[in-house]
Structure formats: C-alpha cells, structure tokens
PDB file of C-alpha atoms in Angstrom:
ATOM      1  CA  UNK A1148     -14.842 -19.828  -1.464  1.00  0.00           C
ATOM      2  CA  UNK A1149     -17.246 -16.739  -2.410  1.00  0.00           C
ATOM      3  CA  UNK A1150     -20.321 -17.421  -4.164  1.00  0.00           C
ATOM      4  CA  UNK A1151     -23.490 -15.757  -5.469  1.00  0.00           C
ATOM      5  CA  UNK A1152     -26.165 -18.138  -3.641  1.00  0.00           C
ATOM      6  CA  UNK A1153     -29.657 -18.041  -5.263  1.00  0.00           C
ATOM      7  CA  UNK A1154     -33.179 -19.458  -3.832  1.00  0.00           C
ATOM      8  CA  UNK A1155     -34.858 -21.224  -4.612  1.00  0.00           C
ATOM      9  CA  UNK A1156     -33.105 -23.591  -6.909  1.00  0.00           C
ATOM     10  CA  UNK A1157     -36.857 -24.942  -8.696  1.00  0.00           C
ATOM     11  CA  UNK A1158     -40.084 -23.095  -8.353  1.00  0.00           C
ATOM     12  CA  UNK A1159     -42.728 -24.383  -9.551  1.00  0.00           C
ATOM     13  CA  UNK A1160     -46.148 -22.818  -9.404  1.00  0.00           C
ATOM     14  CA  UNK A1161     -49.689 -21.692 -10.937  1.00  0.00           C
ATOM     15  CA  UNK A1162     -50.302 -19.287 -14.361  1.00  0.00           C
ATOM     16  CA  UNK A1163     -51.295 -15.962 -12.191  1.00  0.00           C
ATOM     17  CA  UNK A1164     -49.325 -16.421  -8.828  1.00  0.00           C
ATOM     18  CA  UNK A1165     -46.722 -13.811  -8.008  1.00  0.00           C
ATOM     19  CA  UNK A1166     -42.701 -15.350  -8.072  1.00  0.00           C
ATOM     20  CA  UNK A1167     -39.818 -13.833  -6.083  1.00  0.00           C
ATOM     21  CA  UNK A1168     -36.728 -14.992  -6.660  1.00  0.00           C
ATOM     22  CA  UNK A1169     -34.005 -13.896  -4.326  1.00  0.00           C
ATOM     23  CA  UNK A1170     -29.943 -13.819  -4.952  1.00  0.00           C
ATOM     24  CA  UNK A1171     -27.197 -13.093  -2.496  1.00  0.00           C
ATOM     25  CA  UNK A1172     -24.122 -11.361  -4.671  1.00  0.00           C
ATOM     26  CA  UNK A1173     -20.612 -12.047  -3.256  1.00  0.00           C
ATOM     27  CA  UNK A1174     -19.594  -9.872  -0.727  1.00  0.00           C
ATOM     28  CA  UNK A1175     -17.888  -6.526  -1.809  1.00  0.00           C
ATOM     29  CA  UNK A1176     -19.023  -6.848  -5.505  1.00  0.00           C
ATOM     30  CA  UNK A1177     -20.796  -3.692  -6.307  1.00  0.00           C
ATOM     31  CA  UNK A1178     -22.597  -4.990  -9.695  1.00  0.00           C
ATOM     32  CA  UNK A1179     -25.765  -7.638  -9.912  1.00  0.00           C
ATOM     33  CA  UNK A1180     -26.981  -8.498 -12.504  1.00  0.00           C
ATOM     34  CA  UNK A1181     -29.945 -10.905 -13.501  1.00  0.00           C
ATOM     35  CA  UNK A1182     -30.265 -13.222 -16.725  1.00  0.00           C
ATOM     36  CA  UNK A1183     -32.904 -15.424 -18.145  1.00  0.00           C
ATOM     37  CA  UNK A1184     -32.283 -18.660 -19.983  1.00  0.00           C
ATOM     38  CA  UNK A1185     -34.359 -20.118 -22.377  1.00  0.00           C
ATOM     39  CA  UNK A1186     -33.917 -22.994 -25.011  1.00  0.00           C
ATOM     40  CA  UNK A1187     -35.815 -20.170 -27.761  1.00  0.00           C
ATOM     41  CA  UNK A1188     -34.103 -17.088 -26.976  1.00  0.00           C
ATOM     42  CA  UNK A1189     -30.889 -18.692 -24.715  1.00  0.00           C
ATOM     43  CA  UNK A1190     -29.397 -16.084 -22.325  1.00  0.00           C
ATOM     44  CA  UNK A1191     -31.022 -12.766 -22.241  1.00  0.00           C
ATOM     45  CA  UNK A1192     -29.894  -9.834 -19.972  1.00  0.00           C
ATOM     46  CA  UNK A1193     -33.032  -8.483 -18.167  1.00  0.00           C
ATOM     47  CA  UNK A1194     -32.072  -6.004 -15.308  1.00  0.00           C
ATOM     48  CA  UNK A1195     -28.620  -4.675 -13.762  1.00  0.00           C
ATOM     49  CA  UNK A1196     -27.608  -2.892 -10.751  1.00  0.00           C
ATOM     50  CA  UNK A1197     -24.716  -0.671  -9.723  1.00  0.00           C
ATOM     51  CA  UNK A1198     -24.605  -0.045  -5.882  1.00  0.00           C
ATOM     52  CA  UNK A1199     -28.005  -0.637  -5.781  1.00  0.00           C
ATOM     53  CA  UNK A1200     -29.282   1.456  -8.100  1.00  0.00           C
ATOM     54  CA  UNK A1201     -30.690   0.061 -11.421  1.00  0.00           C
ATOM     55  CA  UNK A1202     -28.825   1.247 -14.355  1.00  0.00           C
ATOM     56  CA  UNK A1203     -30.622  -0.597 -17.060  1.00  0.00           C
ATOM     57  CA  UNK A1204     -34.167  -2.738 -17.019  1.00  0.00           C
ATOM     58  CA  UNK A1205     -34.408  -2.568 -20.666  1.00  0.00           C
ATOM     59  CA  UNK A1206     -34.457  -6.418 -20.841  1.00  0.00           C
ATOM     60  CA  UNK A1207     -37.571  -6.779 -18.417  1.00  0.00           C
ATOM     61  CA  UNK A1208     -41.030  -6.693 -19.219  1.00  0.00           C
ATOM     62  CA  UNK A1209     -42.040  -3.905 -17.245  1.00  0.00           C
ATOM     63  CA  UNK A1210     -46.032  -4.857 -16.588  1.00  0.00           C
ATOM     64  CA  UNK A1211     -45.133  -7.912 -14.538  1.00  0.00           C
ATOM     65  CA  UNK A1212     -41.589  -8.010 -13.634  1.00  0.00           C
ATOM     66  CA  UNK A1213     -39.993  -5.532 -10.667  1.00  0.00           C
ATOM     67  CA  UNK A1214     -36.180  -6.274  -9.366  1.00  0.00           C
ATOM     68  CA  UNK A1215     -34.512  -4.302  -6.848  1.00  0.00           C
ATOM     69  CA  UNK A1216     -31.969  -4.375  -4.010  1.00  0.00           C
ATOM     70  CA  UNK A1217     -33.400  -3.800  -0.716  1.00  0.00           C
ATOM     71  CA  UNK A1218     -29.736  -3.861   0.491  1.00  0.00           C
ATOM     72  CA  UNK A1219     -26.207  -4.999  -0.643  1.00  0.00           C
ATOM     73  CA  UNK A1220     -26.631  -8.351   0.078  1.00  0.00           C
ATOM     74  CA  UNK A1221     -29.640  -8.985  -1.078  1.00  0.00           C
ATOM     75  CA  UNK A1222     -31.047  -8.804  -5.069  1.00  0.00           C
ATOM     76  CA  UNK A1223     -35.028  -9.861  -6.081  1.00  0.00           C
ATOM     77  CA  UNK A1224     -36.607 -10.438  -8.892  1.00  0.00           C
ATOM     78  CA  UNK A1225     -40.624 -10.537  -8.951  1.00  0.00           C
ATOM     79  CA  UNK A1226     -43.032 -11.674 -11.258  1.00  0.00           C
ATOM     80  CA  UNK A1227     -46.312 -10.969 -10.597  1.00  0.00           C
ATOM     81  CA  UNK A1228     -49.042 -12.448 -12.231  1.00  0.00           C
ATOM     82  CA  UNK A1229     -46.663 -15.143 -13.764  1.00  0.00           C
ATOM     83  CA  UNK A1230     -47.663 -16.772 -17.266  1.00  0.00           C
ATOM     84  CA  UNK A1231     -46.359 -20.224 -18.753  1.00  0.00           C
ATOM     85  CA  UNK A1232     -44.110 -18.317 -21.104  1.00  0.00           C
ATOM     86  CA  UNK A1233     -42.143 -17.300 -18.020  1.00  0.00           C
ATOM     87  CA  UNK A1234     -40.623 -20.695 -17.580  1.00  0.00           C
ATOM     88  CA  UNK A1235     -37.287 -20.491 -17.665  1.00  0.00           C
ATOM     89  CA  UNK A1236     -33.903 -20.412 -15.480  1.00  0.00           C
ATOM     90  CA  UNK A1237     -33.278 -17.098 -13.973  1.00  0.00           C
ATOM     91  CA  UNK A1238     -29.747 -16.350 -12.955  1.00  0.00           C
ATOM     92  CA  UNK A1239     -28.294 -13.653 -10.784  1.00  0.00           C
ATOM     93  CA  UNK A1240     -25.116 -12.567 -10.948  1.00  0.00           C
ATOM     94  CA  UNK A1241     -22.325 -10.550  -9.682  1.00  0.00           C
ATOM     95  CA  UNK A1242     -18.879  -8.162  -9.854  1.00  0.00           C
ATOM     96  CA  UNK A1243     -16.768  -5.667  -9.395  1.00  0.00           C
ATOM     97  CA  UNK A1244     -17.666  -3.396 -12.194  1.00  0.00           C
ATOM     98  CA  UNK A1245     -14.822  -0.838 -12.869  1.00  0.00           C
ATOM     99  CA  UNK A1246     -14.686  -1.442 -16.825  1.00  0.00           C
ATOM    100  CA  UNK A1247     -16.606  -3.128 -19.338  1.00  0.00           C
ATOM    101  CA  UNK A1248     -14.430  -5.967 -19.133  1.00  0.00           C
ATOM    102  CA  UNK A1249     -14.786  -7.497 -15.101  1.00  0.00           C
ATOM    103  CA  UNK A1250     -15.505 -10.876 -14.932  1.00  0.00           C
ATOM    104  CA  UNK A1251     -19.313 -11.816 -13.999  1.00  0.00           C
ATOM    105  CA  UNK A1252     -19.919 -14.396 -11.130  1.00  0.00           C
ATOM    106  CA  UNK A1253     -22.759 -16.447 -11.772  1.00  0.00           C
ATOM    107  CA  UNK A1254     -25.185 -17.938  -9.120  1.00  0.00           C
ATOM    108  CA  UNK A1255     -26.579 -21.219  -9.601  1.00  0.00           C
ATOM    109  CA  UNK A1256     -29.886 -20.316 -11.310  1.00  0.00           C
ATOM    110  CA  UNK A1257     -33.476 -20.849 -10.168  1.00  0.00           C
ATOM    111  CA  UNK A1258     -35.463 -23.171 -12.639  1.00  0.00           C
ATOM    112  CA  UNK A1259     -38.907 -21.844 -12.896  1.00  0.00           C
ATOM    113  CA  UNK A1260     -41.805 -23.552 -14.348  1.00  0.00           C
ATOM    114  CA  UNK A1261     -45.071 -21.995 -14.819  1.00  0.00           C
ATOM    115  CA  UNK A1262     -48.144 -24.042 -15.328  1.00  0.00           C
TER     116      UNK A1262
ATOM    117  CA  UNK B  87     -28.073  -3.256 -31.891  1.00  0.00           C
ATOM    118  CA  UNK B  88     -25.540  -5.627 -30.285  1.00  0.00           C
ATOM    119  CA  UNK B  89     -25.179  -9.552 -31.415  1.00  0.00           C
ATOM    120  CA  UNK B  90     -22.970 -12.932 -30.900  1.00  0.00           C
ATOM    121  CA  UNK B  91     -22.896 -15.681 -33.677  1.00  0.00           C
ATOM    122  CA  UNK B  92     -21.671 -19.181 -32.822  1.00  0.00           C
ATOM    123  CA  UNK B  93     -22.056 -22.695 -33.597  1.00  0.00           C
ATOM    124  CA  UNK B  94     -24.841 -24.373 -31.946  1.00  0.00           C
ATOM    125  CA  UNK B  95     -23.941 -28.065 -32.128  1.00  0.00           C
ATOM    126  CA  UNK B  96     -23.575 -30.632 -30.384  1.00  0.00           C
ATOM    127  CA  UNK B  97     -20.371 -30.818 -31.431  1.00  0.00           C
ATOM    128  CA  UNK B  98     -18.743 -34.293 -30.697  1.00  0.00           C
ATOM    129  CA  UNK B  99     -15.228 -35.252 -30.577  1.00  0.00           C
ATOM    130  CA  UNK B 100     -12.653 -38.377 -29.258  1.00  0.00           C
ATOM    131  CA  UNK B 101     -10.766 -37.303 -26.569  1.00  0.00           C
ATOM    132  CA  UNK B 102      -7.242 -36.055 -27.413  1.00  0.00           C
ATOM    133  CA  UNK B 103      -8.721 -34.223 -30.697  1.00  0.00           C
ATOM    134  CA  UNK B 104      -8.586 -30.235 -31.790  1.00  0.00           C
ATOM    135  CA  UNK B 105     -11.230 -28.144 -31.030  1.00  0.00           C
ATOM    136  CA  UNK B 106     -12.575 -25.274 -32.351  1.00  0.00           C
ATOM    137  CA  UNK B 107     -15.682 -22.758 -32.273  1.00  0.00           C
ATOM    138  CA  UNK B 108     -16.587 -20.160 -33.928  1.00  0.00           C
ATOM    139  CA  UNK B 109     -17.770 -17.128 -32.850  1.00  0.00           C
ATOM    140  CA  UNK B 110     -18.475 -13.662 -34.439  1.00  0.00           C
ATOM    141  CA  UNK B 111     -19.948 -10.919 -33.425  1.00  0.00           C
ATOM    142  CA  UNK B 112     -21.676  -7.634 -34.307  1.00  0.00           C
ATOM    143  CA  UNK B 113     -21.225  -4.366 -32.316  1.00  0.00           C
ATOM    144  CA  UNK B 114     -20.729  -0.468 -32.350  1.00  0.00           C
ATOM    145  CA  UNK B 115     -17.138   0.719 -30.926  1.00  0.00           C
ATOM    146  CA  UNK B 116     -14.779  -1.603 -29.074  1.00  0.00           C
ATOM    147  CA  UNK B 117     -16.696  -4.463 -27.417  1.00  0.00           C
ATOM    148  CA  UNK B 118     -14.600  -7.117 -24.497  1.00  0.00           C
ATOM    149  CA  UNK B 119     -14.974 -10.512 -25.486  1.00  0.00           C
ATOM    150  CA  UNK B 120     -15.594 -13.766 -23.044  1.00  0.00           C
ATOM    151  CA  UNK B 121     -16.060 -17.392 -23.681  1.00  0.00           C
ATOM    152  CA  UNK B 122     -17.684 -18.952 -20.642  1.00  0.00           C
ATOM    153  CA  UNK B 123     -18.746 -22.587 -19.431  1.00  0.00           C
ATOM    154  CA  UNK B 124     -21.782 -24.160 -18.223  1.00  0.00           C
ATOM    155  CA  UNK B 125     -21.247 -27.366 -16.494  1.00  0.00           C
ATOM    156  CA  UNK B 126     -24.565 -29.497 -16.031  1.00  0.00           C
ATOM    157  CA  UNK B 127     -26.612 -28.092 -12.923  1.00  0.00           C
ATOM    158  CA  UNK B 128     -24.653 -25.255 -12.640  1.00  0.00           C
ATOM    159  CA  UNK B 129     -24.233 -21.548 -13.525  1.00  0.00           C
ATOM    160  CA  UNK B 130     -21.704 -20.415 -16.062  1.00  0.00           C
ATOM    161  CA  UNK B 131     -18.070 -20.265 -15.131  1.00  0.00           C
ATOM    162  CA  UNK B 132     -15.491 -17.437 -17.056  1.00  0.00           C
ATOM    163  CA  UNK B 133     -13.447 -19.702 -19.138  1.00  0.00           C
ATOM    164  CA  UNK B 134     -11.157 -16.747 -20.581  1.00  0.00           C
ATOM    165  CA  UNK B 135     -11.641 -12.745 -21.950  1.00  0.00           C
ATOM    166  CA  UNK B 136     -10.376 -10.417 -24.178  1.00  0.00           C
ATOM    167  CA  UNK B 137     -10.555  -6.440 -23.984  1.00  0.00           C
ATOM    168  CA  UNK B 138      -8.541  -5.292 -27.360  1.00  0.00           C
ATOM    169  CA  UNK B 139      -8.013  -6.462 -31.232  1.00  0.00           C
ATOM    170  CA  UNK B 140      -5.371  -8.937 -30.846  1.00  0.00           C
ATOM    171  CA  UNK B 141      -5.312  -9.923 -27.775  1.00  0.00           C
ATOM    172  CA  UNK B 142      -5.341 -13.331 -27.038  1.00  0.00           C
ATOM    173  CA  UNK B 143      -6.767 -14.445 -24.074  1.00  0.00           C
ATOM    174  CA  UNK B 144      -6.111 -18.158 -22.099  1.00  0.00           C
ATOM    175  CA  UNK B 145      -6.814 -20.878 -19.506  1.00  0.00           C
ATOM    176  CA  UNK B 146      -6.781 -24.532 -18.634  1.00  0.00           C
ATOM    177  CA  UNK B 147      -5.455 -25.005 -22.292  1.00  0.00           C
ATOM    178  CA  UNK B 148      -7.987 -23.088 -24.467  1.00  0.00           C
ATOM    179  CA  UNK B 149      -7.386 -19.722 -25.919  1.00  0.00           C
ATOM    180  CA  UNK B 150      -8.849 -17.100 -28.209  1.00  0.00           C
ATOM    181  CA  UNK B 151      -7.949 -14.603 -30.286  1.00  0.00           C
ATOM    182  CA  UNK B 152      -9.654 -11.058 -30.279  1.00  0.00           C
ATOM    183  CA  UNK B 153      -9.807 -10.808 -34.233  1.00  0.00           C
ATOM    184  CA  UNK B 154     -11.095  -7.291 -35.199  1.00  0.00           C
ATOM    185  CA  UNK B 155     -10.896  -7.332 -38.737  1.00  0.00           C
ATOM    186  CA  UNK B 156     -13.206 -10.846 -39.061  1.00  0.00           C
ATOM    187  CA  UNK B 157     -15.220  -9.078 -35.626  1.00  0.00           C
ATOM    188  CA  UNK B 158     -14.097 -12.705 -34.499  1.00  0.00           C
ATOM    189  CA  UNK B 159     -13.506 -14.549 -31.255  1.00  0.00           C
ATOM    190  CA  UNK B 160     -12.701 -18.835 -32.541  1.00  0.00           C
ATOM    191  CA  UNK B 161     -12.419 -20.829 -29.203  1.00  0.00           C
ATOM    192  CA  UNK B 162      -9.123 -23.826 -29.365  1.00  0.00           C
ATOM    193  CA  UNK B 163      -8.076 -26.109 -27.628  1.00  0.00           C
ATOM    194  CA  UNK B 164      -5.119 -28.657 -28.801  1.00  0.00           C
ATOM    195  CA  UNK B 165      -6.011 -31.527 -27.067  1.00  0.00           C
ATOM    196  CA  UNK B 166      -9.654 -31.879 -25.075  1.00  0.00           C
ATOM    197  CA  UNK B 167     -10.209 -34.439 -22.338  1.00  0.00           C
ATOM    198  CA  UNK B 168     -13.977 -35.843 -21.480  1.00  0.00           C
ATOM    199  CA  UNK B 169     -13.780 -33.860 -18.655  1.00  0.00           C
ATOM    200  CA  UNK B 170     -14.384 -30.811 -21.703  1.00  0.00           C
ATOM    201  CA  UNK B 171     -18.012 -31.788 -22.436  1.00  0.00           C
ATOM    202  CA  UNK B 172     -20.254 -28.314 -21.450  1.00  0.00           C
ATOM    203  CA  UNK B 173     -21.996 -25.756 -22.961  1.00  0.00           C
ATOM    204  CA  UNK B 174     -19.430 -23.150 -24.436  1.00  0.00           C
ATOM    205  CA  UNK B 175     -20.937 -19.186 -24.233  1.00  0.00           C
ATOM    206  CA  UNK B 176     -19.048 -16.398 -26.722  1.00  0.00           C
ATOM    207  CA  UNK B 177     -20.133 -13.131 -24.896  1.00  0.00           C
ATOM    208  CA  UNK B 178     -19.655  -9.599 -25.438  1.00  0.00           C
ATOM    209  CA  UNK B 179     -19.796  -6.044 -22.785  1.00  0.00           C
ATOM    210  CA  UNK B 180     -20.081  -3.074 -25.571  1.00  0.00           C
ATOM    211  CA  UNK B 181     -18.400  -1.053 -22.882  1.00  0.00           C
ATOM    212  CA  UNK B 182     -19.026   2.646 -22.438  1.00  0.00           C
ATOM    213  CA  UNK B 183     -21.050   1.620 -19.242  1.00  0.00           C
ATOM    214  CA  UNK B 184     -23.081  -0.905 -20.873  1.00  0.00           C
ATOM    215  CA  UNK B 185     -21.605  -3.600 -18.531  1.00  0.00           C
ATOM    216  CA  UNK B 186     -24.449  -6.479 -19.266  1.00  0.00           C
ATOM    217  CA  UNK B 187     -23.322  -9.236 -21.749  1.00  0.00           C
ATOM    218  CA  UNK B 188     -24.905 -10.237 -25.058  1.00  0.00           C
ATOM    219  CA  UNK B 189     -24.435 -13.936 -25.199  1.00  0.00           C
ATOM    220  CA  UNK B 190     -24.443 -16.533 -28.236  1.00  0.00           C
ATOM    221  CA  UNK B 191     -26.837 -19.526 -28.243  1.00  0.00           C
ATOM    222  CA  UNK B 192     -24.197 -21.373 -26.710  1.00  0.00           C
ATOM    223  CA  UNK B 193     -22.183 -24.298 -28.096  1.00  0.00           C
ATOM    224  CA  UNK B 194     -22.900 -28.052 -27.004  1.00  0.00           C
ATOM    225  CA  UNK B 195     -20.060 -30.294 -26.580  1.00  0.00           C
ATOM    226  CA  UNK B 196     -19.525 -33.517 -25.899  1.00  0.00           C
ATOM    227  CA  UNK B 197     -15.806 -35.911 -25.808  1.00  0.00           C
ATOM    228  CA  UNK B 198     -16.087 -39.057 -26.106  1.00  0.00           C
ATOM    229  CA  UNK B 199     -13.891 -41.381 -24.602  1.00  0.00           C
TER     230      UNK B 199
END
C-alpha cells in the first residue's frame, strides 16, 4: 500500500533553531507538494514541485523558509531561524500531475511547535 | 485571486440522518473541484472530485454536484453512520498549470449514535 511517509511526526523546538522537515512522495508520482495547517488560516499551499523543479513558492515566506528535492524520493522543507508563529502541521504531499484535476496523496503531517 | 467558502461547524447529527455542506467558491476560468477527509491523526484522504459544470462526482455514499451557475460544490450523503465524524475539505485546482489546491476552513462533523 503506497504512501507519502513524513518525519518527523512532532518537532518540537526553540524560537531561532533551524527545522527540516523531510517527506518521501510515493514512488513514480512526479508532483510534491507541501501544505501548512493552521487553526487561523487552515490549509495553505506553500511550495510545489514538478520533477523536481519548483514551479511555484509563492505561498512561502522566502527569508526563512527553503524546500527542495535533492532527489525523487526525497522532498525538505527548512525553516531557519524558526519563530512561534511557525507552529503548525506541515504536510507533504504527492501525484501524478497530468491535469489540474489528479488526485493529491497526503502524508501524515509533521506537528511543529515553536517555543 | 482564488477562494473556497464552506460551513465551519461542528455540525452534529444522529446516525442514519441527511447530510449536507455547503460549499462555494470563487475563481477565474474553469476550476476542478474536491471534497476531502481528515480522519483524527491523519492526513487528508480524497473523498470524491469534479472537473466540469455538472458533473457529479461520488464515493462510499456521498456525492456532489459541480454547480457552475451558483460556483457551487454542496457535499450529501443520505444516510451517515458514526463512522462519518471528520473534518470535511471543499478544494479547488484553477487549472491551467496551477495544480496546488485552495482549500475551505474545513467542516467539523460529528454522528452521534
């Protein structure tokens, strides 16, 4: 049963410390994409890739935050210095983009809390 | 730019009663249309879709209709079992290569035996 597989599940950790979460996308999906989840602003898109190359970061904040795919199984999102207003769930996920209308595979999520 | 209105709840209901949420949305061209589900703990799970006006999409007893002219997307379900209670997400891909979804604030419900 393919997955999208996320670590780690809960991070939690100091105002100013750099974060990396990491997400593994199902095998032969060629589409990752990562979410945030808050109880303000619920789910937001923040970054998306298309055979590894980012097609649209418009959602991150670009000072702190970096994602990229060092290969095709691998997807990371870094915050660095983190800030309380970080906390959140992050969520990776994945497909097999070929339209608009593909269904997205969701990981997880890794619950982050930011002291 | 893009948006997704729905109820936020909770919304609670006996077991074996109708169901519905509402969902509308705002966007430029010819947007797909999703309702997903978010089981405690877990990520969300693609309940059912919708890719053109009148379409009606369907699983595991729910369905929705792709309503163009009220830019609406009402989630139903006849009869809902306790095994129901999530968090319902309306969602929308604009398409055109814009493949990332704009989500409503979700949808709390809970059955009640």
């Amino acid at each position: 049963d393919a997955r999208v597989t996320q670590t780690p599940r809960d991070k939690v950790t100091e105002m100013g410390q750099e974060v990396t979460m990491r997400c593994q996308p199902i095998l032969g999906h060629n589409t990752v994409f990562w979410y945030r989840q808050t109880m303000m602003q619920g789910l937001e898109l923040l970054a998306y890739f298309r055979n590894r190359a980012p097609l649209d970061d418009s959602g991150m904040p670009k000072d702190r935050f970096s994602a990229e795919m060092p290969d095709a199984t691998l997807a990371t999102l870094k915050i660095q210095p983190s800030e309380p207003r970080d906390s959140a769930v992050y969520f990776c996920a994945s497909g097999l983009g070929t339209s608009g209308s593909y269904e997205q595979f969701f990981g997880p999520g890794t619950r982050l809390t930011v002291l | 730019g893009d948006s997704v209105t729905q109820m936020e709840g909770p919304v609670t209901l006996s077991e074996e009663a109708f169901l519905t949420i509402n969902c509308t949305y705002t966007a430029t061209g010819y947007p797909s249309l999703f309702w997903y589900v978010q089981y405690p703990g877990e990520g969300l799970q693609l309940l059912l879709k919708a890719t053109k006006a009148d379409d009606k999409g369907s699983n595991k007893g729910f369905e929705a209709t792709y309503r163009k002219e009220t830019t609406s997307f009402h989630l139903e379900k006849g009869s809902v079992q306790v095994s129901d209670s999530a968090v319902y997400f309306c969602a929308l891909s604009a398409g055109g290569g814009a493949d990332g979804l704009t989500f409503g604030k979700g949808t709390h419900l809970i059955i009640q035996p």
